[in-house]
Coordinates of C-alpha atoms in Angstrom, one line a residue:
X1 CA 0.0 0.0 0.0
X2 CA 2.8 2.4 0.7
X3 CA 4.1 2.0 -2.8
X4 CA 0.9 3.8 -4.0
X5 CA 1.8 6.8 -1.9
X6 CA 5.5 6.6 -2.9
X7 CA 4.8 7.1 -6.7
X8 CA 4.1 10.9 -6.6
X9 CA 7.3 11.4 -4.6
X10 CA 9.6 10.1 -7.4
X11 CA 9.7 13.3 -9.4
X12 CA 10.2 15.9 -6.6
X13 CA 12.9 13.7 -5.1
X14 CA 14.6 13.2 -8.5
X15 CA 14.4 9.4 -8.3
X16 CA 13.9 7.0 -11.1
X17 CA 10.9 4.7 -11.6
X18 CA 10.8 1.0 -11.1
X19 CA 8.7 -1.6 -9.6
X20 CA 8.1 -4.7 -7.5
X21 CA 6.8 -8.1 -8.5
X22 CA 5.0 -10.3 -6.0
X23 CA 5.4 -14.0 -7.0
X24 CA 4.1 -17.2 -5.5
X25 CA 1.4 -19.9 -5.9
X26 CA -2.2 -19.0 -6.7
X27 CA -3.4 -19.5 -3.1
X28 CA -1.1 -16.9 -1.5
X29 CA -3.5 -14.0 -1.7
X30 CA -1.8 -11.8 -4.3
X31 CA -5.0 -10.8 -6.1
X32 CA -6.6 -9.8 -2.8
X33 CA -3.7 -7.6 -2.0
X34 CA -3.7 -5.9 -5.4
X35 CA -7.4 -5.1 -4.9
X36 CA -6.6 -3.5 -1.5
X37 CA -3.7 -1.5 -2.9
X38 CA -5.9 -0.4 -5.9
X39 CA -8.4 1.0 -3.4
X40 CA -5.8 3.6 -2.4
X41 CA -6.0 5.1 -5.9
X42 CA -9.3 3.9 -7.4
X43 CA -11.8 1.1 -7.8
X44 CA -11.3 -2.5 -8.9
X45 CA -10.8 -1.5 -12.5
X46 CA -7.7 0.4 -11.5
X47 CA -5.9 -3.0 -11.8
X48 CA -4.6 -3.7 -15.2
X49 CA -3.5 -7.0 -16.7
X50 CA -0.1 -7.9 -18.1
X51 CA -2.1 -9.3 -21.1
X52 CA -1.6 -6.4 -23.4
X53 CA 0.6 -5.3 -26.3
X54 CA 3.6 -3.1 -25.5
X55 CA 1.9 -0.3 -27.5
X56 CA -1.1 -0.4 -25.3
X57 CA 1.0 -0.5 -22.1
X58 CA 2.7 2.7 -23.2
X59 CA -0.7 4.5 -23.2
X60 CA -1.6 2.9 -19.8
X61 CA 1.8 4.0 -18.3
X62 CA 1.3 7.5 -19.6
X63 CA -2.1 7.6 -18.0
X64 CA -0.6 6.5 -14.6
X65 CA 2.1 9.2 -14.6
X66 CA 3.2 10.1 -11.1
X67 CA 1.0 7.3 -9.7
X68 CA 1.2 3.5 -9.2
X69 CA 0.6 1.1 -12.1
X70 CA -0.8 -2.3 -11.0
X71 CA -0.3 -5.2 -13.3
X72 CA -1.8 -8.6 -12.5
X73 CA -0.8 -12.1 -13.7
X74 CA 2.6 -11.8 -15.5
X75 CA 2.1 -15.3 -17.0
X76 CA -0.4 -13.8 -19.4
X77 CA 2.1 -11.7 -21.2
X78 CA 4.2 -13.0 -24.1
X79 CA 7.4 -14.1 -22.3
X80 CA 9.5 -12.8 -25.1
X81 CA 8.3 -9.3 -24.4
X82 CA 8.2 -9.1 -20.6
X83 CA 11.9 -8.1 -20.3
X84 CA 11.5 -5.2 -22.8
X85 CA 8.4 -4.0 -21.0
X86 CA 10.1 -4.0 -17.6
X87 CA 12.8 -1.8 -19.2
X88 CA 10.2 0.5 -20.9
X89 CA 8.1 1.1 -17.8
X90 CA 11.2 2.0 -15.7
X91 CA 12.9 4.1 -18.4
X92 CA 9.9 6.4 -18.5
X93 CA 9.2 6.7 -22.2
X94 CA 7.7 4.8 -25.1
X95 CA 9.0 4.3 -28.6
X96 CA 9.2 7.0 -31.3
X97 CA 6.6 6.1 -34.0
X98 CA 5.6 7.5 -37.3
X99 CA 2.0 8.4 -38.2
X100 CA 0.2 9.6 -41.3
X101 CA 0.9 13.2 -40.6
X102 CA 4.4 12.8 -39.2
X103 CA 6.0 11.6 -36.0
X104 CA 3.6 10.8 -33.2
X105 CA 4.1 12.6 -29.9
X106 CA 6.5 10.6 -27.6
X107 CA 4.7 9.3 -24.5
X108 CA 6.5 9.8 -21.2
X109 CA 5.8 9.0 -17.6
X110 CA 7.4 8.4 -14.2
X111 CA 5.8 5.8 -12.0
X112 CA 6.1 2.8 -9.8
X113 CA 4.8 -0.6 -10.8
X114 CA 3.3 -3.3 -8.6
X115 CA 3.1 -6.6 -10.4
X116 CA 2.0 -10.1 -9.5
X117 CA 2.3 -13.6 -10.9
X118 CA 3.0 -17.2 -10.0
X119 CA 6.5 -17.0 -11.5
X120 CA 9.4 -14.6 -11.3
X121 CA 10.6 -12.2 -14.0
X122 CA 13.6 -14.4 -14.9
X123 CA 11.4 -17.5 -15.0
X124 CA 8.9 -15.8 -17.4
X125 CA 11.8 -14.6 -19.6
X126 CA 13.3 -18.1 -19.6
X127 CA 10.0 -19.5 -20.9
X128 CA 10.4 -17.2 -23.9
X129 CA 14.0 -18.3 -24.5
X130 CA 15.6 -15.3 -23.0
X131 CA 17.8 -14.6 -20.0
X132 CA 17.0 -11.8 -17.5
X133 CA 19.7 -9.2 -17.4
X134 CA 20.7 -7.5 -14.2
X135 CA 19.2 -4.2 -15.4
X136 CA 15.8 -5.8 -15.9
X137 CA 15.9 -7.4 -12.4
X138 CA 16.8 -4.0 -10.9
X139 CA 13.8 -2.4 -12.6
X140 CA 11.3 -5.0 -11.5
X141 CA 12.3 -6.6 -8.1
X142 CA 11.0 -10.1 -7.3
X143 CA 9.5 -10.4 -3.8
X144 CA 8.2 -13.8 -2.5
X145 CA 4.4 -13.5 -1.9
X146 CA 4.8 -15.4 1.4
X147 CA 5.2 -13.7 4.8
X148 CA 6.5 -17.0 6.3
X149 CA 3.7 -17.4 8.8
X150 CA 1.8 -20.1 7.0
X151 CA -0.9 -17.8 5.9
X152 CA 0.3 -16.6 2.5
X153 CA 0.9 -12.8 2.4
X154 CA -0.6 -12.4 5.9
X155 CA 1.7 -12.2 8.9
X156 CA -1.2 -12.1 11.4
X157 CA -4.9 -13.2 11.0
X158 CA -6.2 -10.7 13.7
X159 CA -8.4 -13.2 15.4
X160 CA -9.7 -14.9 12.2
X161 CA -9.3 -18.7 11.9
X162 CA -8.5 -18.8 8.2
X163 CA -6.7 -16.3 5.9
X164 CA -9.7 -16.3 3.5
X165 CA -11.9 -14.8 6.2
X166 CA -9.6 -11.9 6.8
X167 CA -9.1 -11.5 3.0
X168 CA -12.9 -11.3 2.5
X169 CA -13.2 -8.6 5.2
X170 CA -10.4 -6.6 3.7
X171 CA -11.8 -6.8 0.2
X172 CA -15.2 -5.6 1.5
X173 CA -13.6 -2.7 3.3
X174 CA -11.5 -1.8 0.3
X175 CA -14.6 -1.6 -1.9
X176 CA -15.7 1.4 0.3
X177 CA -12.7 3.5 -0.4
X178 CA -12.2 4.0 -4.1
X179 CA -9.3 6.4 -4.2
X180 CA -10.0 8.8 -1.3
X181 CA -6.7 8.0 0.5
X182 CA -4.6 9.0 -2.6
X183 CA -6.6 12.3 -3.0
X184 CA -6.1 13.2 0.7
X185 CA -2.4 12.4 0.5
X186 CA -1.9 14.6 -2.5
X187 CA -3.8 17.5 -0.8
X188 CA -1.6 17.1 2.3
X189 CA 1.6 16.8 0.3
X190 CA 1.0 19.8 -2.0
X191 CA -0.1 22.0 1.0
X192 CA 3.5 21.8 2.3
X193 CA 5.6 20.1 -0.4
X194 CA 9.0 21.0 1.1
X195 CA 8.0 19.9 4.6
X196 CA 6.7 16.6 3.2
X197 CA 9.9 16.0 1.3
X198 CA 12.0 16.7 4.3
X199 CA 10.1 14.1 6.4
X200 CA 10.5 11.7 3.5
X201 CA 14.3 12.2 3.2
X202 CA 14.7 11.8 6.9
X203 CA 12.7 8.6 7.0
X204 CA 14.6 7.2 4.0
X205 CA 17.9 7.8 5.8
X206 CA 16.6 6.1 8.9
X207 CA 15.4 3.1 6.9
X208 CA 18.7 2.7 5.1
X209 CA 20.6 2.9 8.4
X210 CA 19.2 -0.5 9.2
X211 CA 20.8 -2.0 6.1
X212 CA 24.5 -1.3 6.2
X213 CA 25.9 -3.1 3.1
X214 CA 29.4 -1.7 2.4
X215 CA 30.1 -4.2 -0.3
X216 CA 26.7 -3.8 -2.0
X217 CA 26.8 -3.5 -5.8
X218 CA 25.4 -0.3 -7.4
X219 CA 22.3 -2.2 -8.6
X220 CA 21.6 -3.4 -5.1
X221 CA 21.9 0.1 -3.7
X222 CA 19.4 1.4 -6.2
X223 CA 16.9 -1.3 -5.2
X224 CA 17.4 -0.6 -1.5
X225 CA 16.8 3.1 -2.1
X226 CA 13.5 2.2 -3.8
X227 CA 12.5 0.2 -0.8
X228 CA 13.5 3.1 1.4
X229 CA 11.2 5.5 -0.6
X230 CA 8.2 3.2 -0.1
X231 CA 8.9 2.9 3.6
X232 CA 9.2 6.6 3.9
X233 CA 6.0 7.2 1.9
X234 CA 4.1 5.0 4.3
X235 CA 5.5 6.9 7.3
X236 CA 4.6 10.2 5.7
X237 CA 1.1 9.1 5.0
X238 CA 0.8 7.9 8.7
X239 CA 2.1 11.4 9.7
X240 CA -0.7 12.9 7.7
X241 CA -3.2 10.8 9.7
X242 CA -4.4 8.9 6.7
X243 CA -3.4 5.3 7.3
X244 CA -4.2 4.8 11.0
X245 CA -1.1 2.7 11.4
X246 CA 1.2 3.3 14.4
X247 CA 4.5 5.1 13.6
X248 CA 7.1 2.8 12.4
X249 CA 4.7 0.2 11.0
X250 CA 5.5 1.0 7.3
X251 CA 9.2 0.9 8.1
X252 CA 8.8 -2.6 9.7
X253 CA 6.7 -4.0 6.8
X254 CA 8.9 -2.7 4.0
X255 CA 12.0 -3.9 5.9
X256 CA 10.5 -7.4 6.0
X257 CA 10.0 -7.2 2.2
X258 CA 13.5 -6.1 1.7
X259 CA 14.9 -8.9 3.8
X260 CA 12.8 -11.4 1.9
X261 CA 14.1 -10.1 -1.4
X262 CA 17.7 -10.3 -0.2
X263 CA 17.1 -13.9 1.0
X264 CA 15.6 -14.9 -2.3
X265 CA 18.1 -13.1 -4.4
X266 CA 21.3 -13.7 -2.5
X267 CA 20.5 -16.7 -0.3
X268 CA 22.2 -19.1 -2.7
X269 CA 25.1 -16.7 -3.3
X270 CA 25.7 -16.4 0.5
X271 CA 25.8 -20.2 0.8
X272 CA 28.1 -20.4 -2.2
X273 CA 30.4 -17.7 -0.7
X274 CA 30.6 -19.6 2.6
X275 CA 31.5 -22.7 0.6
X276 CA 34.3 -20.8 -1.2
X277 CA 35.8 -19.5 2.0
X278 CA 35.6 -22.9 3.7
X279 CA 37.4 -24.5 0.8
X280 CA 40.3 -22.0 1.1
X281 CA 40.5 -22.4 4.8
X282 CA 40.5 -26.2 4.5
X283 CA 43.3 -26.1 1.9
X284 CA 45.5 -23.9 4.1
X285 CA 44.8 -25.9 7.3
X286 CA 45.6 -29.2 5.5
X287 CA 48.5 -28.0 3.3
X288 CA 49.8 -25.1 5.3
X289 CA 52.7 -26.9 7.0
X290 CA 53.5 -29.7 4.5
X291 CA 53.5 -27.7 1.2
X292 CA 54.4 -24.2 2.3
X293 CA 58.1 -23.4 3.0
X294 CA 59.1 -20.8 5.5
X295 CA 59.7 -17.5 3.7
X296 CA 63.1 -17.0 5.3
X297 CA 64.4 -20.4 4.4
X298 CA 67.1 -20.0 1.7
X299 CA 66.9 -23.6 0.6
X300 CA 65.4 -24.2 -2.8
X301 CA 61.9 -25.6 -2.4
X302 CA 61.2 -29.2 -3.2
X303 CA 58.7 -30.7 -5.6
X304 CA 55.0 -30.0 -4.8
X305 CA 55.7 -26.7 -3.0
X306 CA 52.6 -24.6 -3.0
X307 CA 54.2 -21.4 -1.9
X308 CA 55.7 -19.8 1.2
X309 CA 54.5 -18.9 4.7
X310 CA 55.6 -16.3 7.2
X311 CA 54.4 -16.2 10.8
X312 CA 54.1 -12.9 12.7
X313 CA 54.5 -12.2 16.4
X314 CA 50.7 -11.5 16.7
X315 CA 49.8 -15.0 15.5
X316 CA 48.9 -14.0 12.0
X317 CA 50.3 -16.1 9.2
X318 CA 51.0 -14.8 5.7
X319 CA 50.6 -17.3 2.9
X320 CA 52.2 -16.6 -0.5
X321 CA 50.5 -19.0 -2.9
X322 CA 51.9 -19.7 -6.4
X323 CA 49.5 -18.6 -9.1
X324 CA 49.2 -22.1 -10.7
X325 CA 48.4 -23.6 -7.3
X326 CA 45.9 -20.9 -6.5
X327 CA 44.0 -21.4 -9.8
X328 CA 44.0 -25.2 -10.0
X329 CA 43.7 -26.2 -6.3
X330 CA 42.6 -23.3 -4.0
X331 CA 39.9 -22.2 -6.5
X332 CA 39.0 -25.7 -7.8
X333 CA 35.4 -25.6 -9.0
X334 CA 35.0 -21.9 -8.6
X335 CA 35.8 -18.8 -10.8
X336 CA 39.2 -17.4 -9.8
X337 CA 38.2 -13.7 -10.1
X338 CA 35.0 -14.3 -8.1
X339 CA 37.0 -16.1 -5.4
X340 CA 39.5 -13.1 -5.4
X341 CA 36.7 -10.6 -5.0
X342 CA 35.2 -12.5 -2.1
X343 CA 38.4 -13.1 -0.3
X344 CA 39.5 -9.5 -0.7
X345 CA 36.1 -8.3 0.6
X346 CA 36.6 -10.4 3.7
X347 CA 40.2 -9.3 4.3
X348 CA 41.7 -12.7 3.6
X349 CA 43.3 -11.8 0.3
X350 CA 45.7 -8.9 0.5
X351 CA 45.7 -6.7 -2.6
X352 CA 47.1 -3.2 -1.6
X353 CA 47.6 -2.0 -5.2
X354 CA 44.2 -3.3 -6.5
X355 CA 45.9 -6.2 -8.2
X356 CA 45.1 -9.6 -6.8
X357 CA 48.6 -10.9 -7.5
X358 CA 51.5 -9.3 -5.6
X359 CA 55.2 -9.2 -6.0
X360 CA 57.2 -10.8 -3.1
X361 CA 61.0 -11.3 -2.9
X362 CA 61.9 -14.9 -2.0
X363 CA 65.3 -15.7 -0.4
X364 CA 65.0 -19.3 -1.7
X365 CA 65.0 -17.9 -5.2
X366 CA 68.0 -15.6 -4.6
X367 CA 65.9 -12.7 -3.5
X368 CA 64.1 -12.6 -6.8
X369 CA 60.6 -10.9 -6.8
X370 CA 57.9 -13.4 -7.9
X371 CA 54.2 -13.2 -8.2
X372 CA 52.0 -14.7 -5.6
X373 CA 48.5 -14.6 -4.2
X374 CA 48.9 -13.2 -0.6
X375 CA 46.5 -14.6 1.9
X376 CA 46.5 -13.7 5.6
X377 CA 44.9 -15.8 8.4

């Protein structure tokens, strides 16, 4: 619901458009929630379907300028086109076309999109023989339509025995609203635009302070900022007395969605990263004494030497690993550059000049400087 109030804030805050895609099985309550969200801006017909041509969606998007566009059932769209549409909606303009009397006016917009479907954006594109690019997944963020409480999108049933009972009540209540919250929000916002933007910026900063991600990629930061805007919009609407929610409720709800997105998007990567680090540590623990010669030893190393080691007074051990050993044994089964980035981010791989390989003089080689991967444990 907060995403509906966030859309008009994009332009005055100088932020780009984008969207969220709720995915999950057909019993999760997605359609119910879309009807409830639609009641913020209008009636049931405010919801549009993905089943449309990209030309028609341009006109729909232009008609939702500075507002929320709700698209139901992604599976209905031609999977070969869904990726291009995700780009188009977020890039804020349609295609330049020719008409009988010359070039047609270019349609433009800035909006947020809330989508639903049983499959993710990447799964839909895969069905059309295409692979989702990072830019497309940034523009339309997949969020699991399951709050993890065994009741679909509901976290709490508020005294009802079954999710369907609560959903029925909420749909009935939503049918009595038909856009009045959005009108009241715009009236409050435009009455003191600068004050509203100040509250929004402060709330965004507070939200982002919960998610310190120093190694986050630029695409991830853009997505987190969009989540922050939605959270802040919900808090601003509560400040105006429109939602009836307690302060902080929008922050909490959107933070839950952000964590669910991170778990879905990066859960496998986190597990894979842990496996990569574990492999490196196991290699050094098992081979650290038998195959690594002391750096100060001037004897020429024997066959099978993996590199050199040097212990410091504080208990830290520096390992200088030969490149061929690092590639074929330490990184076995993983991409070398990906391994280097991970180890560097965790302070295990030392790369002071930005290069993953370093030069180290080795007494056993007559003081010659050789290339190694420098790991510190």
